[in-house]
Coordinates of C-alpha atoms and ligand atoms in Angstrom, one line a residue:
X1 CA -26.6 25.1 84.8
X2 CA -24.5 22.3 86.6
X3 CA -25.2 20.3 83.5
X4 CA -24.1 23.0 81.2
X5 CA -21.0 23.5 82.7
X6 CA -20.6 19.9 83.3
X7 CA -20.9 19.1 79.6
X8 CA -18.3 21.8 78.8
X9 CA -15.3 20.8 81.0
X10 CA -16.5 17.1 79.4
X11 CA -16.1 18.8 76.1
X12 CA -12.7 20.6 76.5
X13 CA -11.5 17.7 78.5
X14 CA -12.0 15.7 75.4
X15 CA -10.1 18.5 73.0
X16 CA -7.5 18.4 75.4
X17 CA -7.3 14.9 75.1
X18 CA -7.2 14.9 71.3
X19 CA -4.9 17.6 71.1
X20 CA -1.1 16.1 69.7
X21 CA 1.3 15.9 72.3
X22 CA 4.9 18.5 71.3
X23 CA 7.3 15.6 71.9
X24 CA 7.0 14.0 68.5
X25 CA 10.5 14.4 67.3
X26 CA 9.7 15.9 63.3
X27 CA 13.4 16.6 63.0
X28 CA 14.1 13.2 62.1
X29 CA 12.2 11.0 59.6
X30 CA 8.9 9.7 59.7
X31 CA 10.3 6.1 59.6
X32 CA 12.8 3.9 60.8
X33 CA 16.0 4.6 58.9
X34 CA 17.6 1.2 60.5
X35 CA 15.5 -0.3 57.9
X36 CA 15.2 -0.5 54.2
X37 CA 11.2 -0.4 54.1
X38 CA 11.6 3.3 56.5
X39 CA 14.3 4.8 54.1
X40 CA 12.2 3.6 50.8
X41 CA 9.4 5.3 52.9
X42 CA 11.3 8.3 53.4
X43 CA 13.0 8.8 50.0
X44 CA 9.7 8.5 48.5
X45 CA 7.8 11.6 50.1
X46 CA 11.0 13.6 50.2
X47 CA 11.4 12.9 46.3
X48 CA 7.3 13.1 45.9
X49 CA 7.3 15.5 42.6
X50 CA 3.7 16.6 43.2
X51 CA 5.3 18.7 45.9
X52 CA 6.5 21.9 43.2
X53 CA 2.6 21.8 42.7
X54 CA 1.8 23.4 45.8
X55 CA 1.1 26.5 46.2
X56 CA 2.2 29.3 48.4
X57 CA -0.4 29.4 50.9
X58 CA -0.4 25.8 51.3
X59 CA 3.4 26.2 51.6
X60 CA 2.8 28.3 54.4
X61 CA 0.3 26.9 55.9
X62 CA 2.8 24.0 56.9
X63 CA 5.4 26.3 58.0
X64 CA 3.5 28.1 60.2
X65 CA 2.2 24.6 61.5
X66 CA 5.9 23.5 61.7
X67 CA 7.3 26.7 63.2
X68 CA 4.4 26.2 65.9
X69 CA 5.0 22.7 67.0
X70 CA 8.7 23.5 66.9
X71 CA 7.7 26.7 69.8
X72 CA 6.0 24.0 71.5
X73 CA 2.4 25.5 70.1
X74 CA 0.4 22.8 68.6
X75 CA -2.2 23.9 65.9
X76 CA -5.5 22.9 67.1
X77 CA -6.9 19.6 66.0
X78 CA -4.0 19.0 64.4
X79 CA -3.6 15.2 64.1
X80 CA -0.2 13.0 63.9
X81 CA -0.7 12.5 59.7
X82 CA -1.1 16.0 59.4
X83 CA 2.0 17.2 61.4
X84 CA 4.5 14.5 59.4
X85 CA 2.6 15.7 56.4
X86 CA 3.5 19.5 57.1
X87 CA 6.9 18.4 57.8
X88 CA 8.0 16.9 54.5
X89 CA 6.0 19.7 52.7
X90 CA 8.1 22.2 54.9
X91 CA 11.1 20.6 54.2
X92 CA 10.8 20.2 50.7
X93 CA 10.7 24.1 50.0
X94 CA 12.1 25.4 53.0
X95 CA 16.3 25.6 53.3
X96 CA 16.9 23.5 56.5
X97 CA 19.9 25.9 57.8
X98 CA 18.4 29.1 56.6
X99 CA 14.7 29.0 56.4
X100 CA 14.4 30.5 52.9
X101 CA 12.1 29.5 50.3
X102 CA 14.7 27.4 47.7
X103 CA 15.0 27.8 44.1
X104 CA 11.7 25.7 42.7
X105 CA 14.0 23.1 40.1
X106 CA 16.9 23.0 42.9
X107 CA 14.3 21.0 45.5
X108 CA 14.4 17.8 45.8
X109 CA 10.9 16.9 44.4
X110 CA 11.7 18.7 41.6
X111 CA 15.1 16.2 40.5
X112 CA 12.5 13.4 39.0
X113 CA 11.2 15.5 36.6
X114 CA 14.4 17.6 35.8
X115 CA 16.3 14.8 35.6
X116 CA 14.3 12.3 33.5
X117 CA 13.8 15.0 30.7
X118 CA 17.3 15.6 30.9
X119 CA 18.0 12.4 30.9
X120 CA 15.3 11.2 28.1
X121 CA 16.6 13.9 25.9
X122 CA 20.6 13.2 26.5
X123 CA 18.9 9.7 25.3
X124 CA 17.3 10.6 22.0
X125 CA 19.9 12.7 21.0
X126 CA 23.2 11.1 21.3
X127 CA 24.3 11.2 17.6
X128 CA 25.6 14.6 17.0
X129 CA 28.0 16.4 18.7
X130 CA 26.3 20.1 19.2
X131 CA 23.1 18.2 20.6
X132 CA 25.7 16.1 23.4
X133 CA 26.9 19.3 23.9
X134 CA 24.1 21.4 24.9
X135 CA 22.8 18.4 26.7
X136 CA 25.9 18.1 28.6
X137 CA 25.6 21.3 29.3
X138 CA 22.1 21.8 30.7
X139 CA 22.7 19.0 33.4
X140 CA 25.6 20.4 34.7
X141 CA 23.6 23.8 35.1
X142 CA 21.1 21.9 36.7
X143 CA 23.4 20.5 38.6
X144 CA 25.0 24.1 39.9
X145 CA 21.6 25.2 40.4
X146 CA 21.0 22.4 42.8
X147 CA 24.5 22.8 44.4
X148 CA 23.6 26.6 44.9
X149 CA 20.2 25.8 46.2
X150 CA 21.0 23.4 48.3
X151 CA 24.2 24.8 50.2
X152 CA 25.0 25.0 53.5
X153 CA 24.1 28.0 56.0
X154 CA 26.6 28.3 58.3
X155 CA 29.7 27.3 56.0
X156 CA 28.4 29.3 52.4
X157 CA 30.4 28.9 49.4
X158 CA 31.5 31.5 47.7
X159 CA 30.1 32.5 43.8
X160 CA 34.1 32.0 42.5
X161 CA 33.8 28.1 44.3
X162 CA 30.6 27.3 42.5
X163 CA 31.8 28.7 39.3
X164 CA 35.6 26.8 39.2
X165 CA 33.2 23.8 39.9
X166 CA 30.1 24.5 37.3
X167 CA 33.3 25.3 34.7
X168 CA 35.4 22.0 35.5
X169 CA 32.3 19.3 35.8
X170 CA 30.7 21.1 32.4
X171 CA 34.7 20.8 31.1
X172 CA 34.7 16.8 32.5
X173 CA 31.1 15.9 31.6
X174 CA 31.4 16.7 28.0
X175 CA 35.1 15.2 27.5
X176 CA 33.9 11.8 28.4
X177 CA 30.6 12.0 26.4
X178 CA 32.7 13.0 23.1
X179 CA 35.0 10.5 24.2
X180 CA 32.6 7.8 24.6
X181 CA 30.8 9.0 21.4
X182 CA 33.8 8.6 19.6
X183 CA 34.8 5.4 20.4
X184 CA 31.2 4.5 19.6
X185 CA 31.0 5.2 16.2
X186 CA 31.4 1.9 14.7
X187 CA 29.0 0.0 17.1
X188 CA 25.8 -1.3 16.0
X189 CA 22.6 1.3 16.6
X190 CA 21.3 -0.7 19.5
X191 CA 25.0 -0.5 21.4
X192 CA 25.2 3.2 20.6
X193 CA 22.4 4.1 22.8
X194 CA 24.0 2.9 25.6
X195 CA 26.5 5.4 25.4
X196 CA 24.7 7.8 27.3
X197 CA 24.6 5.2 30.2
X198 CA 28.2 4.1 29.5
X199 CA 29.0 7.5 30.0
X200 CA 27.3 7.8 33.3
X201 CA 28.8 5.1 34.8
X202 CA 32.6 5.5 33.6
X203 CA 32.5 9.7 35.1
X204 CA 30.7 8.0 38.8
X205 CA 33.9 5.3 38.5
X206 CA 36.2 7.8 37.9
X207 CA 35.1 11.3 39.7
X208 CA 34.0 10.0 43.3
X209 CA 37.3 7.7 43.9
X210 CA 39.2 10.9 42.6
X211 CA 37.2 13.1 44.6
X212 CA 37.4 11.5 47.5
X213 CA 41.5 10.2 47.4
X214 CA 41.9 11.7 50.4
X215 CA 39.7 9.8 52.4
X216 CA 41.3 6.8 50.4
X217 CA 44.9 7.4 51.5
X218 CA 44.3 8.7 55.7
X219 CA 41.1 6.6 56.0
X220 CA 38.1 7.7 57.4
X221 CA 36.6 8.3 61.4
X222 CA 35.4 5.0 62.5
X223 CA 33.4 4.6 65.4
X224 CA 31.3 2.4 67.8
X225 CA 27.9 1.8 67.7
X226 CA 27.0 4.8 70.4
X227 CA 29.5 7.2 68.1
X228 CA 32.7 6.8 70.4
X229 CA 35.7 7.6 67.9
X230 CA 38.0 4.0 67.5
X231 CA 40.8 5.2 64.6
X232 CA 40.4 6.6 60.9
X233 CA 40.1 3.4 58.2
X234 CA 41.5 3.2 55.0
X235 CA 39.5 0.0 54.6
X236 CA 36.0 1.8 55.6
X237 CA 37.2 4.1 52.8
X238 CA 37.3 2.1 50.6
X239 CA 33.6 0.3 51.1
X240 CA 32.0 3.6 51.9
X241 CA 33.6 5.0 48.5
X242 CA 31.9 1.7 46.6
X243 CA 28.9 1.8 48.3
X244 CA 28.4 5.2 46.9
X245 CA 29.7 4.2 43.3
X246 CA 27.4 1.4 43.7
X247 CA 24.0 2.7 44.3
X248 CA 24.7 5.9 42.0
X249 CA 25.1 3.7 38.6
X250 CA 22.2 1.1 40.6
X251 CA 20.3 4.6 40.4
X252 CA 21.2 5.5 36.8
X253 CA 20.6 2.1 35.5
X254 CA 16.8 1.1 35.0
X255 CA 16.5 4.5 33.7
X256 CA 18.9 4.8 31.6
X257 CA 19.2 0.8 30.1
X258 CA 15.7 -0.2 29.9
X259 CA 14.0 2.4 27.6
X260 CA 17.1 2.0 24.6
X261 CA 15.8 -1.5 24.3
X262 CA 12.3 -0.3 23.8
X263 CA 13.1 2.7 21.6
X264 CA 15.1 0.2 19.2
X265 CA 12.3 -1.8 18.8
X266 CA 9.8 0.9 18.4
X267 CA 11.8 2.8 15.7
X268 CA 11.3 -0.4 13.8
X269 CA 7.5 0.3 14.1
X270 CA 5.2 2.3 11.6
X271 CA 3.9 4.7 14.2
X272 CA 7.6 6.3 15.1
X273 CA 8.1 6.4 11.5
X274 CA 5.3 8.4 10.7
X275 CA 5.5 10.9 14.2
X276 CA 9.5 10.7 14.0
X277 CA 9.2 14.0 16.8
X278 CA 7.2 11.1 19.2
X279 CA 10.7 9.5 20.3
X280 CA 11.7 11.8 22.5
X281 CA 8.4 12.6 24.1
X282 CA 8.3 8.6 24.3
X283 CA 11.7 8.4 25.8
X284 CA 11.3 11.4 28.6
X285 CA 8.2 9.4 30.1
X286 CA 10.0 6.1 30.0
X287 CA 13.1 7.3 32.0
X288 CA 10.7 9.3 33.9
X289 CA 8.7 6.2 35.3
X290 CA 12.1 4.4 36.0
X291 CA 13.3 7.4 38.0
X292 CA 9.9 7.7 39.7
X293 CA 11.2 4.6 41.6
X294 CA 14.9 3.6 40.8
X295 CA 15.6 7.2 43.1
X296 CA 14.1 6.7 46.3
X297 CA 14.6 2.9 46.4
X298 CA 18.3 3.4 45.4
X299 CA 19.2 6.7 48.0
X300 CA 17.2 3.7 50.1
X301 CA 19.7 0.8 49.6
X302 CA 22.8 1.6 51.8
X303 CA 21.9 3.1 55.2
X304 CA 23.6 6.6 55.9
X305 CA 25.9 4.7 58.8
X306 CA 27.2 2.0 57.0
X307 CA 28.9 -1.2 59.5
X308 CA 31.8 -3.1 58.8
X309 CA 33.2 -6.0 60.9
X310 CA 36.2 -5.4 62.9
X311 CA 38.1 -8.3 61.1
X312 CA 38.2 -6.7 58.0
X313 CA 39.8 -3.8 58.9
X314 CA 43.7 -2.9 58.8
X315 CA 46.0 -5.3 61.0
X316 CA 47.0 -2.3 62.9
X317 CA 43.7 -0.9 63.1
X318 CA 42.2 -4.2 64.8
X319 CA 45.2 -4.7 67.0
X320 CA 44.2 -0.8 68.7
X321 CA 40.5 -1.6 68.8
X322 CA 41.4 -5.6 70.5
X323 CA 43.5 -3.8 72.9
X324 CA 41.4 -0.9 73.8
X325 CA 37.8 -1.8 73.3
X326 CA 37.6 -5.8 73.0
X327 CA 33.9 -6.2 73.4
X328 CA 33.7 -4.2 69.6
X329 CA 33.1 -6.6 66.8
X330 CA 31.6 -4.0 64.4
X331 CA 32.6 -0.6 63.8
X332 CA 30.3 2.0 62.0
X333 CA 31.0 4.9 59.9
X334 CA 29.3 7.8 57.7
X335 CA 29.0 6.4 53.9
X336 CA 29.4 10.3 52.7
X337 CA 27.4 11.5 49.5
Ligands
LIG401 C1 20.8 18.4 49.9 O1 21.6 18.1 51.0 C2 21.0 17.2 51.8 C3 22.0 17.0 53.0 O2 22.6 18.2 53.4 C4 20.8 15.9 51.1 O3 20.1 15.0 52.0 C5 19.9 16.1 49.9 O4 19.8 14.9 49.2 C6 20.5 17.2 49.0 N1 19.5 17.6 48.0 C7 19.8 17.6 46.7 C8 18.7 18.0 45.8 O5 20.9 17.3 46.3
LIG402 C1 24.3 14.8 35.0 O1 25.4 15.1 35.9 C2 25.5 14.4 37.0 C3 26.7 15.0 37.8 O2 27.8 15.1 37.0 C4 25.7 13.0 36.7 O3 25.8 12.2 38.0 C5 24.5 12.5 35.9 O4 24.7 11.1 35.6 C6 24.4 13.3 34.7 N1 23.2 12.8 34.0 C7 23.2 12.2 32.8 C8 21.9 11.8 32.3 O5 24.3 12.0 32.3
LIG403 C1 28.3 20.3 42.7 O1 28.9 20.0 43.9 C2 29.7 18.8 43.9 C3 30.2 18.6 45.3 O2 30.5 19.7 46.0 C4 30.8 19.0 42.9 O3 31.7 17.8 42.9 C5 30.2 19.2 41.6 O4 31.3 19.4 40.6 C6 29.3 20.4 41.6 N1 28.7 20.5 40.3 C7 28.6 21.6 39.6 C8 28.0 21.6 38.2 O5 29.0 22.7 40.0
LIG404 C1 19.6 11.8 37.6 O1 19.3 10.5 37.8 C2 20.4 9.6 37.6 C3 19.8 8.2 37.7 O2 19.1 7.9 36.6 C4 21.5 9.9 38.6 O3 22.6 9.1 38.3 C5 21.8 11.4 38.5 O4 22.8 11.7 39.5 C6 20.7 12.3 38.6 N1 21.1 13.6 38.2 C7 20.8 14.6 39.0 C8 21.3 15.9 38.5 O5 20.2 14.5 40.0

């Protein structure tokens, strides 16, 4: 009997001892965001697209898990993969403020696939003006969709907001395609199917600047590297504003100016001349394997808290910071969306 009981306390000793401790902190990412290797990390399972495959129970399963550790309850034999795992699954379905299921093609791992058909199809048909149209179209109610999906909880828009904003980026999104398409009429074939991407990158140039003039003209919060406020930055502005213009054409680029160098080529072939309907099949799953990786790696390339040296900011700025804080050679601020 001794030996019995002996072998149990050995045996729930060892479950005890096996059993995840609650302190792992699963409201930040997995990896190291300081780095570019953690965000690539992180991008990549938040953007994962086999994610919309799951199924409810499964979806459940890791909320309840998550829900649990959160209470401090830890599922038994849970192990450390399996938590971060239930984490990004609960996260990719789950609203963070609210805790409702989201809209399936507003969730992140559903943009790779939404956006490279969208994408390959605004690519194979560029020539016509009813097809720019509609395409034009369709990715700005994608785009609503996602907006609406993905608003905040405490601080809801309202329906009228999201409409004035759905009506004026369908309204901007489909001037500068006609635009572009017009000024592209004379071009050489291969040149015309960059208009698509010419298009992409002359709205990002224009909109976020114009979006964000505010922040351009009274500067934005910049702070130490323990968050202590030091003075808004007109200067900080202006590379947080780039940064951003940056890595959203960076992210637009491999998908959208590699595959018009192949399709060129292979409209010259027999095979697309015979199965003309195979282009924009062909075209969707090019774009699509670009996007599989230009996305993460590209939300991966600035940091969130982008850093800036104290010399470069405005004269009047530095002066403050030298007089107040002189140990501060670098100031850090938030890069915005
Ligand atoms: C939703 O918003 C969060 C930040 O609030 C952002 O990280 C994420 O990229 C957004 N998702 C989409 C699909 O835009
Ligand atoms: C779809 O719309 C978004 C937002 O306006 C834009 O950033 C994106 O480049 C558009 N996609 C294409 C393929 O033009
Ligand atoms: C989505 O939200 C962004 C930022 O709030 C806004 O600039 C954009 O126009 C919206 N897009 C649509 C299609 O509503
Ligand atoms: C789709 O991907 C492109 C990059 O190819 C990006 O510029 C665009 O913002 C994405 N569109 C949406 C709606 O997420």
């Amino acid at each position: 009997l001794k030996l019995q009981s002996f072998t149990f306390c050995l045996i729930s000793f060892c479950t005890m001892a096996a059993e995840l401790s609650t302190s792992i902190n699963i409201k930040e990412p997995r990896w190291d965001q300081g780095t570019f290797v953690g965000r690539a990390k992180h991008f990549f399972t938040v953007t994962d697209p086999r994610n919309i495959l799951l199924s409810n129970e499964q979806l459940e399963k890791a909320r309840q898990i998550i829900l649990d550790y959160k209470k401090g309850v830890v599922t038994p034999g849970l192990t450390e993969d399996e938590l971060w795992r239930a984490k990004y699954v609960f996260d990719s379905a789950f609203h963070p403020d609210t805790g409702e299921k989201m809209l399936l093609i507003g969730r992140m791992s559903a943009q790779v696939p939404m956006n490279m058909t969208i994408t390959g199809c605004m690519m194979t048909f560029y020539r016509t003006t009813p097809a720019v149209l509609f395409w034009q179209w369709i990715n700005q109610s994608f785009n609503a969709i996602v907006n609406y999906t993905n608003r905040s909880g405490d601080a809801p828009i309202t329906v009228n907001q999201l409409g004035t904003a759905y009506v004026s980026a369908t309204t901007g999104a489909v001037a500068t395609a006609l635009g572009l398409n017009a000024l592209a009429k004379h071009v050489s074939p291969l040149i015309g199917r960059f208009v698509p991407f010419a298009a992409v990158a002359a709205a990002n140039c224009i909109n976020i600047p114009l979006m964000r003039q505010r922040e351009l003209k009274h500067g934005i919060p910049v702070t130490d590297e323990n968050d202590n406020r030091l003075g808004e930055s007109s200067k900080a502005a202006q590379q947080a504003i780039t940064q951003v213009v940056v890595s959203r054409i960076l992210m637009a680029s491999p998908g959208m100016a590699i595959p018009p160098f192949l399709m060129n080529s292979l409209e010259k072939k027999a095979f697309l001349k015979r199965f003309p309907w195979m282009s924009a099949p062909i075209q969707v799953g090019l774009v699509g394997f670009c996007l599989v990786f230009a996305t993460p790696l590209c939300c991966a390339l600035f940091p969130q808290k982008s850093s800036m040296a104290v010399s470069r900011l405005e004269p009047e700025l530095q002066e403050k910071i030298r007089a107040c804080r002189p140990g501060v050679e670098t100031v850090y601020f938030n890069k915005g969306l």
